[in-house]
């Protein structure tokens, strides 16, 4: 009896998270004016693949108390030592799609790929552009960042990853998306729209490699969007290595894997090192500086 009870609380013995389809006819209107993070749109039960916790599981945030959730965040389910994450849902279930190498570089192909996130890239989203970077080390595939924007200047940052088969020119790809406001903000020192991710550490606690990946608006100190900007140069504060990313219609599209030259320390994975940089126009003139 004791052995049977012990088995029930071992990792993986709490029962699988139930997977449910998004309700038929359910839709999410992300094309709305105002600050979407202050106007949560998604009912608590609508999560990617609808995975509410079964009896005995807890969640962060607590889905038994909240009445709504903003898009672009993550729910962490836990049961003793078990752990399960579930992304906030969009209007469709996440999926994957097979595209050719040529299609990956077209607007139509990138719309198909980014729609696999569950947030459909319909005609309400204007294609801004994409940034394709080369993989380094043992990273599989080629990461791509794609940007879209709507009439309310809500920016979609679409992150694409794919794993090509050597004998097959076509590739199965999937994508995840995040939303951000691309319009004017309150006055103040403008923050860099991109934060470091995918950090790898050396034995001494310094950064070995990191990613700068995503899309977001660049602004001046008055909070105005710098639509005349052409490039964003950013890197970890205190490091001599700076990567350059295109800016289109005020939206920076970043995608780079960077190896710092300086010894940049960080103590907490949840609080990555600071990013700082410059916003430049087409002639290389400094328009603004930023810091995360």
PDB file of C-alpha atoms in Angstrom:
ATOM      1  CA  UNK A   1       0.000   0.000   0.000  1.00  0.00           C
ATOM      2  CA  UNK A   2       2.792   2.440   0.938  1.00  0.00           C
ATOM      3  CA  UNK A   3       4.563   1.682  -2.321  1.00  0.00           C
ATOM      4  CA  UNK A   4       1.406   2.371  -4.299  1.00  0.00           C
ATOM      5  CA  UNK A   5       0.860   5.699  -2.521  1.00  0.00           C
ATOM      6  CA  UNK A   6       4.462   6.724  -3.140  1.00  0.00           C
ATOM      7  CA  UNK A   7       4.118   5.956  -6.819  1.00  0.00           C
ATOM      8  CA  UNK A   8       1.198   8.344  -7.099  1.00  0.00           C
ATOM      9  CA  UNK A   9       3.296  11.352  -6.144  1.00  0.00           C
ATOM     10  CA  UNK A  10       6.315  10.572  -8.295  1.00  0.00           C
ATOM     11  CA  UNK A  11       6.925  12.835 -11.344  1.00  0.00           C
ATOM     12  CA  UNK A  12       4.624  11.946 -14.224  1.00  0.00           C
ATOM     13  CA  UNK A  13       2.107  10.080 -12.041  1.00  0.00           C
ATOM     14  CA  UNK A  14      -0.318  12.938 -11.527  1.00  0.00           C
ATOM     15  CA  UNK A  15      -2.090  12.291 -14.786  1.00  0.00           C
ATOM     16  CA  UNK A  16      -1.616  14.052 -18.103  1.00  0.00           C
ATOM     17  CA  UNK A  17      -2.944  17.568 -18.662  1.00  0.00           C
ATOM     18  CA  UNK A  18      -6.204  17.163 -20.643  1.00  0.00           C
ATOM     19  CA  UNK A  19      -6.007  18.624 -24.135  1.00  0.00           C
ATOM     20  CA  UNK A  20      -9.174  20.222 -25.471  1.00  0.00           C
ATOM     21  CA  UNK A  21      -9.900  21.936 -28.761  1.00  0.00           C
ATOM     22  CA  UNK A  22     -10.640  25.643 -28.941  1.00  0.00           C
ATOM     23  CA  UNK A  23     -14.453  26.006 -28.859  1.00  0.00           C
ATOM     24  CA  UNK A  24     -16.098  26.135 -32.261  1.00  0.00           C
ATOM     25  CA  UNK A  25     -16.939  29.652 -33.315  1.00  0.00           C
ATOM     26  CA  UNK A  26     -14.736  31.231 -30.659  1.00  0.00           C
ATOM     27  CA  UNK A  27     -12.770  34.213 -31.954  1.00  0.00           C
ATOM     28  CA  UNK A  28     -10.341  36.752 -30.580  1.00  0.00           C
ATOM     29  CA  UNK A  29     -10.381  40.307 -31.896  1.00  0.00           C
ATOM     30  CA  UNK A  30      -6.871  41.593 -31.333  1.00  0.00           C
ATOM     31  CA  UNK A  31      -7.459  44.566 -33.628  1.00  0.00           C
ATOM     32  CA  UNK A  32      -8.646  47.039 -31.020  1.00  0.00           C
ATOM     33  CA  UNK A  33      -7.512  50.513 -30.004  1.00  0.00           C
ATOM     34  CA  UNK A  34      -5.872  51.116 -26.662  1.00  0.00           C
ATOM     35  CA  UNK A  35      -3.424  49.194 -24.531  1.00  0.00           C
ATOM     36  CA  UNK A  36      -4.303  45.507 -24.825  1.00  0.00           C
ATOM     37  CA  UNK A  37      -2.367  44.565 -21.674  1.00  0.00           C
ATOM     38  CA  UNK A  38      -4.737  46.787 -19.656  1.00  0.00           C
ATOM     39  CA  UNK A  39      -7.766  45.328 -21.421  1.00  0.00           C
ATOM     40  CA  UNK A  40      -7.361  41.548 -21.138  1.00  0.00           C
ATOM     41  CA  UNK A  41      -9.185  39.794 -23.923  1.00  0.00           C
ATOM     42  CA  UNK A  42      -8.958  36.116 -23.227  1.00  0.00           C
ATOM     43  CA  UNK A  43     -11.259  34.306 -20.761  1.00  0.00           C
ATOM     44  CA  UNK A  44      -9.374  32.195 -18.268  1.00  0.00           C
ATOM     45  CA  UNK A  45     -10.582  28.931 -19.813  1.00  0.00           C
ATOM     46  CA  UNK A  46      -9.253  29.741 -23.270  1.00  0.00           C
ATOM     47  CA  UNK A  47      -5.613  28.715 -23.289  1.00  0.00           C
ATOM     48  CA  UNK A  48      -3.625  27.200 -26.126  1.00  0.00           C
ATOM     49  CA  UNK A  49      -5.113  23.741 -26.708  1.00  0.00           C
ATOM     50  CA  UNK A  50      -7.379  24.498 -23.718  1.00  0.00           C
ATOM     51  CA  UNK A  51      -5.461  22.802 -20.923  1.00  0.00           C
ATOM     52  CA  UNK A  52      -7.106  23.666 -17.577  1.00  0.00           C
ATOM     53  CA  UNK A  53      -5.497  21.858 -14.622  1.00  0.00           C
ATOM     54  CA  UNK A  54      -7.117  18.626 -13.423  1.00  0.00           C
ATOM     55  CA  UNK A  55      -7.897  18.044  -9.747  1.00  0.00           C
ATOM     56  CA  UNK A  56      -4.821  18.339  -7.571  1.00  0.00           C
ATOM     57  CA  UNK A  57      -2.880  20.650  -9.880  1.00  0.00           C
ATOM     58  CA  UNK A  58      -2.195  24.302  -9.130  1.00  0.00           C
ATOM     59  CA  UNK A  59      -1.379  27.076 -11.569  1.00  0.00           C
ATOM     60  CA  UNK A  60       0.498  30.350 -11.668  1.00  0.00           C
ATOM     61  CA  UNK A  61      -1.355  32.625 -12.218  1.00  0.00           C
ATOM     62  CA  UNK A  62      -4.142  30.997 -10.208  1.00  0.00           C
ATOM     63  CA  UNK A  63      -6.793  30.165 -12.822  1.00  0.00           C
ATOM     64  CA  UNK A  64      -9.333  29.507 -10.074  1.00  0.00           C
ATOM     65  CA  UNK A  65      -9.295  33.212  -9.171  1.00  0.00           C
ATOM     66  CA  UNK A  66      -8.518  35.284 -12.249  1.00  0.00           C
ATOM     67  CA  UNK A  67     -11.314  36.170 -14.645  1.00  0.00           C
ATOM     68  CA  UNK A  68      -9.175  37.065 -17.636  1.00  0.00           C
ATOM     69  CA  UNK A  69      -5.616  36.885 -18.912  1.00  0.00           C
ATOM     70  CA  UNK A  70      -3.664  39.131 -21.271  1.00  0.00           C
ATOM     71  CA  UNK A  71      -2.245  37.479 -24.391  1.00  0.00           C
ATOM     72  CA  UNK A  72       1.404  36.661 -24.761  1.00  0.00           C
ATOM     73  CA  UNK A  73       2.005  35.152 -21.308  1.00  0.00           C
ATOM     74  CA  UNK A  74       2.490  31.654 -19.952  1.00  0.00           C
ATOM     75  CA  UNK A  75       0.660  29.555 -17.356  1.00  0.00           C
ATOM     76  CA  UNK A  76       2.763  27.240 -15.208  1.00  0.00           C
ATOM     77  CA  UNK A  77       0.920  24.175 -13.895  1.00  0.00           C
ATOM     78  CA  UNK A  78       2.446  22.176 -11.063  1.00  0.00           C
ATOM     79  CA  UNK A  79       1.716  19.002  -9.087  1.00  0.00           C
ATOM     80  CA  UNK A  80       4.289  18.164  -6.439  1.00  0.00           C
ATOM     81  CA  UNK A  81       7.459  17.797  -8.520  1.00  0.00           C
ATOM     82  CA  UNK A  82       5.671  17.767 -11.885  1.00  0.00           C
ATOM     83  CA  UNK A  83       5.723  20.913 -14.004  1.00  0.00           C
ATOM     84  CA  UNK A  84       3.832  21.864 -17.159  1.00  0.00           C
ATOM     85  CA  UNK A  85       3.641  25.129 -19.098  1.00  0.00           C
ATOM     86  CA  UNK A  86       0.792  26.254 -21.304  1.00  0.00           C
ATOM     87  CA  UNK A  87       0.864  29.378 -23.459  1.00  0.00           C
ATOM     88  CA  UNK A  88      -2.078  31.746 -23.563  1.00  0.00           C
ATOM     89  CA  UNK A  89      -4.305  30.904 -26.491  1.00  0.00           C
ATOM     90  CA  UNK A  90      -5.186  32.747 -29.653  1.00  0.00           C
ATOM     91  CA  UNK A  91      -8.133  32.256 -31.973  1.00  0.00           C
ATOM     92  CA  UNK A  92      -6.805  28.985 -33.364  1.00  0.00           C
ATOM     93  CA  UNK A  93      -4.931  26.009 -31.968  1.00  0.00           C
ATOM     94  CA  UNK A  94      -1.161  26.006 -32.626  1.00  0.00           C
ATOM     95  CA  UNK A  95      -0.002  23.952 -35.575  1.00  0.00           C
ATOM     96  CA  UNK A  96       2.846  23.517 -38.029  1.00  0.00           C
ATOM     97  CA  UNK A  97       3.113  23.904 -41.781  1.00  0.00           C
ATOM     98  CA  UNK A  98       5.388  22.600 -44.516  1.00  0.00           C
ATOM     99  CA  UNK A  99       6.987  25.298 -46.673  1.00  0.00           C
ATOM    100  CA  UNK A 100       9.779  25.442 -49.207  1.00  0.00           C
ATOM    101  CA  UNK A 101      12.968  27.403 -48.713  1.00  0.00           C
ATOM    102  CA  UNK A 102      11.744  29.931 -51.291  1.00  0.00           C
ATOM    103  CA  UNK A 103       8.421  30.412 -49.498  1.00  0.00           C
ATOM    104  CA  UNK A 104      10.214  31.284 -46.258  1.00  0.00           C
ATOM    105  CA  UNK A 105      11.367  34.521 -47.868  1.00  0.00           C
ATOM    106  CA  UNK A 106       7.971  35.643 -49.192  1.00  0.00           C
ATOM    107  CA  UNK A 107       5.278  37.587 -47.392  1.00  0.00           C
ATOM    108  CA  UNK A 108       2.671  34.932 -48.210  1.00  0.00           C
ATOM    109  CA  UNK A 109       4.871  32.144 -46.872  1.00  0.00           C
ATOM    110  CA  UNK A 110       5.725  34.031 -43.690  1.00  0.00           C
ATOM    111  CA  UNK A 111       2.044  34.805 -43.086  1.00  0.00           C
ATOM    112  CA  UNK A 112       1.313  31.075 -43.313  1.00  0.00           C
ATOM    113  CA  UNK A 113       4.134  30.252 -40.931  1.00  0.00           C
ATOM    114  CA  UNK A 114       3.268  32.919 -38.354  1.00  0.00           C
ATOM    115  CA  UNK A 115      -0.393  31.898 -38.437  1.00  0.00           C
ATOM    116  CA  UNK A 116       0.648  28.508 -37.027  1.00  0.00           C
ATOM    117  CA  UNK A 117       0.992  30.303 -33.679  1.00  0.00           C
ATOM    118  CA  UNK A 118      -2.799  30.370 -33.481  1.00  0.00           C
ATOM    119  CA  UNK A 119      -2.983  34.124 -34.047  1.00  0.00           C
ATOM    120  CA  UNK A 120      -4.033  34.286 -37.686  1.00  0.00           C
ATOM    121  CA  UNK A 121      -2.131  36.847 -39.749  1.00  0.00           C
ATOM    122  CA  UNK A 122      -5.189  38.123 -41.595  1.00  0.00           C
ATOM    123  CA  UNK A 123      -5.522  41.197 -43.811  1.00  0.00           C
ATOM    124  CA  UNK A 124      -5.750  43.364 -40.692  1.00  0.00           C
ATOM    125  CA  UNK A 125      -2.039  42.801 -40.119  1.00  0.00           C
ATOM    126  CA  UNK A 126       0.304  44.716 -42.413  1.00  0.00           C
ATOM    127  CA  UNK A 127       3.571  42.924 -43.162  1.00  0.00           C
ATOM    128  CA  UNK A 128       6.521  45.038 -41.971  1.00  0.00           C
ATOM    129  CA  UNK A 129       9.438  42.751 -42.757  1.00  0.00           C
ATOM    130  CA  UNK A 130      11.642  39.953 -41.512  1.00  0.00           C
ATOM    131  CA  UNK A 131      15.188  39.408 -40.301  1.00  0.00           C
ATOM    132  CA  UNK A 132      16.952  36.164 -41.148  1.00  0.00           C
ATOM    133  CA  UNK A 133      20.054  35.151 -39.215  1.00  0.00           C
ATOM    134  CA  UNK A 134      22.472  32.268 -39.600  1.00  0.00           C
ATOM    135  CA  UNK A 135      22.712  29.553 -36.944  1.00  0.00           C
ATOM    136  CA  UNK A 136      25.880  29.256 -34.879  1.00  0.00           C
ATOM    137  CA  UNK A 137      27.395  26.322 -33.021  1.00  0.00           C
ATOM    138  CA  UNK A 138      24.995  23.402 -32.661  1.00  0.00           C
ATOM    139  CA  UNK A 139      21.786  25.420 -33.027  1.00  0.00           C
ATOM    140  CA  UNK A 140      19.431  23.597 -35.417  1.00  0.00           C
ATOM    141  CA  UNK A 141      17.749  25.382 -38.284  1.00  0.00           C
ATOM    142  CA  UNK A 142      17.715  29.117 -38.904  1.00  0.00           C
ATOM    143  CA  UNK A 143      15.798  31.423 -36.559  1.00  0.00           C
ATOM    144  CA  UNK A 144      13.733  34.133 -38.195  1.00  0.00           C
ATOM    145  CA  UNK A 145      11.949  37.151 -36.740  1.00  0.00           C
ATOM    146  CA  UNK A 146       8.955  38.519 -38.633  1.00  0.00           C
ATOM    147  CA  UNK A 147       7.040  41.720 -37.841  1.00  0.00           C
ATOM    148  CA  UNK A 148       3.461  42.767 -38.598  1.00  0.00           C
ATOM    149  CA  UNK A 149       1.480  45.823 -37.483  1.00  0.00           C
ATOM    150  CA  UNK A 150      -2.215  46.762 -37.557  1.00  0.00           C
ATOM    151  CA  UNK A 151      -4.144  50.022 -37.884  1.00  0.00           C
ATOM    152  CA  UNK A 152      -3.805  50.678 -34.155  1.00  0.00           C
ATOM    153  CA  UNK A 153      -0.024  50.108 -34.368  1.00  0.00           C
ATOM    154  CA  UNK A 154      -0.177  46.902 -32.391  1.00  0.00           C
ATOM    155  CA  UNK A 155       3.024  45.064 -33.301  1.00  0.00           C
ATOM    156  CA  UNK A 156       3.226  41.309 -33.784  1.00  0.00           C
ATOM    157  CA  UNK A 157       6.672  39.868 -33.150  1.00  0.00           C
ATOM    158  CA  UNK A 158       6.708  36.416 -34.768  1.00  0.00           C
ATOM    159  CA  UNK A 159       9.484  33.979 -33.891  1.00  0.00           C
ATOM    160  CA  UNK A 160       9.984  31.172 -36.400  1.00  0.00           C
ATOM    161  CA  UNK A 161      12.067  28.020 -36.035  1.00  0.00           C
ATOM    162  CA  UNK A 162      12.347  25.098 -38.402  1.00  0.00           C
ATOM    163  CA  UNK A 163      14.330  21.899 -38.695  1.00  0.00           C
ATOM    164  CA  UNK A 164      15.273  21.073 -42.291  1.00  0.00           C
ATOM    165  CA  UNK A 165      15.653  17.505 -43.452  1.00  0.00           C
ATOM    166  CA  UNK A 166      18.854  16.961 -45.402  1.00  0.00           C
ATOM    167  CA  UNK A 167      17.148  14.926 -48.123  1.00  0.00           C
ATOM    168  CA  UNK A 168      13.988  17.056 -48.290  1.00  0.00           C
ATOM    169  CA  UNK A 169      14.007  20.701 -49.477  1.00  0.00           C
ATOM    170  CA  UNK A 170      10.719  21.309 -47.668  1.00  0.00           C
ATOM    171  CA  UNK A 171      10.643  21.966 -43.949  1.00  0.00           C
ATOM    172  CA  UNK A 172       8.111  21.696 -41.164  1.00  0.00           C
ATOM    173  CA  UNK A 173       7.966  25.012 -39.350  1.00  0.00           C
ATOM    174  CA  UNK A 174       6.057  26.496 -36.450  1.00  0.00           C
ATOM    175  CA  UNK A 175       5.950  29.923 -34.847  1.00  0.00           C
ATOM    176  CA  UNK A 176       5.140  31.785 -31.656  1.00  0.00           C
ATOM    177  CA  UNK A 177       4.033  35.411 -31.427  1.00  0.00           C
ATOM    178  CA  UNK A 178       3.990  38.275 -28.937  1.00  0.00           C
ATOM    179  CA  UNK A 179       2.102  41.555 -29.056  1.00  0.00           C
ATOM    180  CA  UNK A 180       3.349  45.030 -28.147  1.00  0.00           C
ATOM    181  CA  UNK A 181       2.195  48.599 -28.621  1.00  0.00           C
ATOM    182  CA  UNK A 182       3.893  50.287 -31.555  1.00  0.00           C
ATOM    183  CA  UNK A 183       2.420  53.752 -31.040  1.00  0.00           C
ATOM    184  CA  UNK A 184       3.553  56.739 -28.968  1.00  0.00           C
ATOM    185  CA  UNK A 185       4.181  56.251 -25.263  1.00  0.00           C
ATOM    186  CA  UNK A 186       4.548  58.500 -22.256  1.00  0.00           C
ATOM    187  CA  UNK A 187       7.596  60.748 -22.193  1.00  0.00           C
ATOM    188  CA  UNK A 188      10.716  59.394 -20.548  1.00  0.00           C
ATOM    189  CA  UNK A 189      13.934  57.595 -21.376  1.00  0.00           C
ATOM    190  CA  UNK A 190      12.999  55.158 -24.174  1.00  0.00           C
ATOM    191  CA  UNK A 191      13.578  51.486 -23.434  1.00  0.00           C
ATOM    192  CA  UNK A 192      15.232  49.187 -25.951  1.00  0.00           C
ATOM    193  CA  UNK A 193      12.456  47.152 -27.609  1.00  0.00           C
ATOM    194  CA  UNK A 194      14.537  43.948 -27.526  1.00  0.00           C
ATOM    195  CA  UNK A 195      15.763  42.093 -24.450  1.00  0.00           C
ATOM    196  CA  UNK A 196      18.367  39.310 -24.376  1.00  0.00           C
ATOM    197  CA  UNK A 197      17.160  35.709 -24.372  1.00  0.00           C
ATOM    198  CA  UNK A 198      18.604  32.227 -24.771  1.00  0.00           C
ATOM    199  CA  UNK A 199      21.526  33.048 -22.509  1.00  0.00           C
ATOM    200  CA  UNK A 200      24.331  30.528 -22.124  1.00  0.00           C
ATOM    201  CA  UNK A 201      26.730  30.913 -19.185  1.00  0.00           C
ATOM    202  CA  UNK A 202      30.409  30.191 -18.694  1.00  0.00           C
ATOM    203  CA  UNK A 203      31.594  28.380 -15.572  1.00  0.00           C
ATOM    204  CA  UNK A 204      32.480  31.705 -13.954  1.00  0.00           C
ATOM    205  CA  UNK A 205      28.940  33.063 -14.310  1.00  0.00           C
ATOM    206  CA  UNK A 206      29.629  35.285 -17.295  1.00  0.00           C
ATOM    207  CA  UNK A 207      27.586  35.308 -20.495  1.00  0.00           C
ATOM    208  CA  UNK A 208      28.930  32.920 -23.129  1.00  0.00           C
ATOM    209  CA  UNK A 209      26.259  33.541 -25.788  1.00  0.00           C
ATOM    210  CA  UNK A 210      22.871  35.194 -26.025  1.00  0.00           C
ATOM    211  CA  UNK A 211      20.100  35.984 -28.499  1.00  0.00           C
ATOM    212  CA  UNK A 212      18.605  39.329 -29.475  1.00  0.00           C
ATOM    213  CA  UNK A 213      15.331  38.295 -31.026  1.00  0.00           C
ATOM    214  CA  UNK A 214      12.013  40.060 -31.471  1.00  0.00           C
ATOM    215  CA  UNK A 215      10.256  43.102 -32.904  1.00  0.00           C
ATOM    216  CA  UNK A 216       9.185  46.327 -31.251  1.00  0.00           C
ATOM    217  CA  UNK A 217       8.880  50.078 -31.716  1.00  0.00           C
ATOM    218  CA  UNK A 218      11.799  52.480 -31.279  1.00  0.00           C
ATOM    219  CA  UNK A 219      11.036  55.840 -29.647  1.00  0.00           C
ATOM    220  CA  UNK A 220      12.689  59.076 -28.603  1.00  0.00           C
ATOM    221  CA  UNK A 221      12.670  60.496 -25.084  1.00  0.00           C
ATOM    222  CA  UNK A 222       9.350  62.235 -25.743  1.00  0.00           C
ATOM    223  CA  UNK A 223       7.789  58.818 -26.458  1.00  0.00           C
ATOM    224  CA  UNK A 224       7.283  59.448 -30.173  1.00  0.00           C
ATOM    225  CA  UNK A 225       7.853  56.563 -32.565  1.00  0.00           C
ATOM    226  CA  UNK A 226      10.934  57.148 -34.728  1.00  0.00           C
ATOM    227  CA  UNK A 227       9.492  56.260 -38.136  1.00  0.00           C
ATOM    228  CA  UNK A 228      12.545  57.798 -39.841  1.00  0.00           C
ATOM    229  CA  UNK A 229      14.875  55.313 -38.128  1.00  0.00           C
ATOM    230  CA  UNK A 230      16.728  52.814 -40.303  1.00  0.00           C
ATOM    231  CA  UNK A 231      18.776  50.709 -37.878  1.00  0.00           C
ATOM    232  CA  UNK A 232      18.979  49.706 -34.241  1.00  0.00           C
ATOM    233  CA  UNK A 233      22.408  48.901 -32.822  1.00  0.00           C
ATOM    234  CA  UNK A 234      22.215  47.001 -29.533  1.00  0.00           C
ATOM    235  CA  UNK A 235      24.275  44.783 -27.268  1.00  0.00           C
ATOM    236  CA  UNK A 236      24.850  43.962 -23.619  1.00  0.00           C
ATOM    237  CA  UNK A 237      25.855  46.934 -21.507  1.00  0.00           C
ATOM    238  CA  UNK A 238      29.610  46.961 -20.984  1.00  0.00           C
ATOM    239  CA  UNK A 239      30.355  44.781 -24.010  1.00  0.00           C
ATOM    240  CA  UNK A 240      32.160  45.902 -27.151  1.00  0.00           C
ATOM    241  CA  UNK A 241      30.071  43.673 -29.455  1.00  0.00           C
ATOM    242  CA  UNK A 242      27.045  45.410 -30.940  1.00  0.00           C
ATOM    243  CA  UNK A 243      24.676  43.868 -33.481  1.00  0.00           C
ATOM    244  CA  UNK A 244      22.774  45.895 -36.076  1.00  0.00           C
ATOM    245  CA  UNK A 245      19.114  45.298 -36.930  1.00  0.00           C
ATOM    246  CA  UNK A 246      16.781  46.918 -39.475  1.00  0.00           C
ATOM    247  CA  UNK A 247      14.025  49.337 -38.467  1.00  0.00           C
ATOM    248  CA  UNK A 248      10.988  49.598 -40.752  1.00  0.00           C
ATOM    249  CA  UNK A 249       8.229  52.155 -40.129  1.00  0.00           C
ATOM    250  CA  UNK A 250       9.503  52.627 -36.580  1.00  0.00           C
ATOM    251  CA  UNK A 251       9.585  48.877 -35.827  1.00  0.00           C
ATOM    252  CA  UNK A 252      12.931  47.218 -35.104  1.00  0.00           C
ATOM    253  CA  UNK A 253      13.230  43.596 -36.282  1.00  0.00           C
ATOM    254  CA  UNK A 254      16.043  41.885 -34.387  1.00  0.00           C
ATOM    255  CA  UNK A 255      17.502  38.425 -34.861  1.00  0.00           C
ATOM    256  CA  UNK A 256      21.068  37.603 -33.835  1.00  0.00           C
ATOM    257  CA  UNK A 257      23.092  35.136 -31.817  1.00  0.00           C
ATOM    258  CA  UNK A 258      25.898  37.041 -30.121  1.00  0.00           C
ATOM    259  CA  UNK A 259      29.140  36.083 -28.366  1.00  0.00           C
ATOM    260  CA  UNK A 260      30.258  38.909 -26.052  1.00  0.00           C
ATOM    261  CA  UNK A 261      33.878  39.999 -25.912  1.00  0.00           C
ATOM    262  CA  UNK A 262      33.677  41.444 -22.397  1.00  0.00           C
ATOM    263  CA  UNK A 263      33.060  39.482 -19.195  1.00  0.00           C
ATOM    264  CA  UNK A 264      29.401  40.271 -18.533  1.00  0.00           C
ATOM    265  CA  UNK A 265      28.183  38.730 -15.277  1.00  0.00           C
ATOM    266  CA  UNK A 266      24.605  37.808 -14.408  1.00  0.00           C
ATOM    267  CA  UNK A 267      23.286  36.094 -11.297  1.00  0.00           C
ATOM    268  CA  UNK A 268      19.658  35.393 -12.123  1.00  0.00           C
ATOM    269  CA  UNK A 269      18.279  33.738 -15.269  1.00  0.00           C
ATOM    270  CA  UNK A 270      14.985  35.578 -14.735  1.00  0.00           C
ATOM    271  CA  UNK A 271      16.777  38.938 -14.727  1.00  0.00           C
ATOM    272  CA  UNK A 272      19.104  38.976 -17.746  1.00  0.00           C
ATOM    273  CA  UNK A 273      21.838  41.583 -18.247  1.00  0.00           C
ATOM    274  CA  UNK A 274      20.909  45.049 -19.439  1.00  0.00           C
ATOM    275  CA  UNK A 275      20.789  45.827 -23.159  1.00  0.00           C
ATOM    276  CA  UNK A 276      21.727  49.255 -24.442  1.00  0.00           C
ATOM    277  CA  UNK A 277      21.989  50.720 -27.890  1.00  0.00           C
ATOM    278  CA  UNK A 278      21.463  53.449 -30.470  1.00  0.00           C
ATOM    279  CA  UNK A 279      18.730  54.249 -32.975  1.00  0.00           C
ATOM    280  CA  UNK A 280      20.131  55.614 -36.261  1.00  0.00           C
ATOM    281  CA  UNK A 281      18.648  57.059 -39.424  1.00  0.00           C
ATOM    282  CA  UNK A 282      19.607  56.056 -42.981  1.00  0.00           C
ATOM    283  CA  UNK A 283      22.610  58.412 -42.917  1.00  0.00           C
ATOM    284  CA  UNK A 284      23.899  57.019 -39.629  1.00  0.00           C
ATOM    285  CA  UNK A 285      22.722  60.030 -37.626  1.00  0.00           C
ATOM    286  CA  UNK A 286      21.932  59.296 -33.963  1.00  0.00           C
ATOM    287  CA  UNK A 287      18.199  59.689 -33.287  1.00  0.00           C
ATOM    288  CA  UNK A 288      17.977  58.227 -29.778  1.00  0.00           C
ATOM    289  CA  UNK A 289      19.709  55.984 -27.269  1.00  0.00           C
ATOM    290  CA  UNK A 290      17.984  53.185 -25.390  1.00  0.00           C
ATOM    291  CA  UNK A 291      18.496  50.918 -22.416  1.00  0.00           C
ATOM    292  CA  UNK A 292      16.440  47.980 -21.202  1.00  0.00           C
TER     293      UNK A 292
END
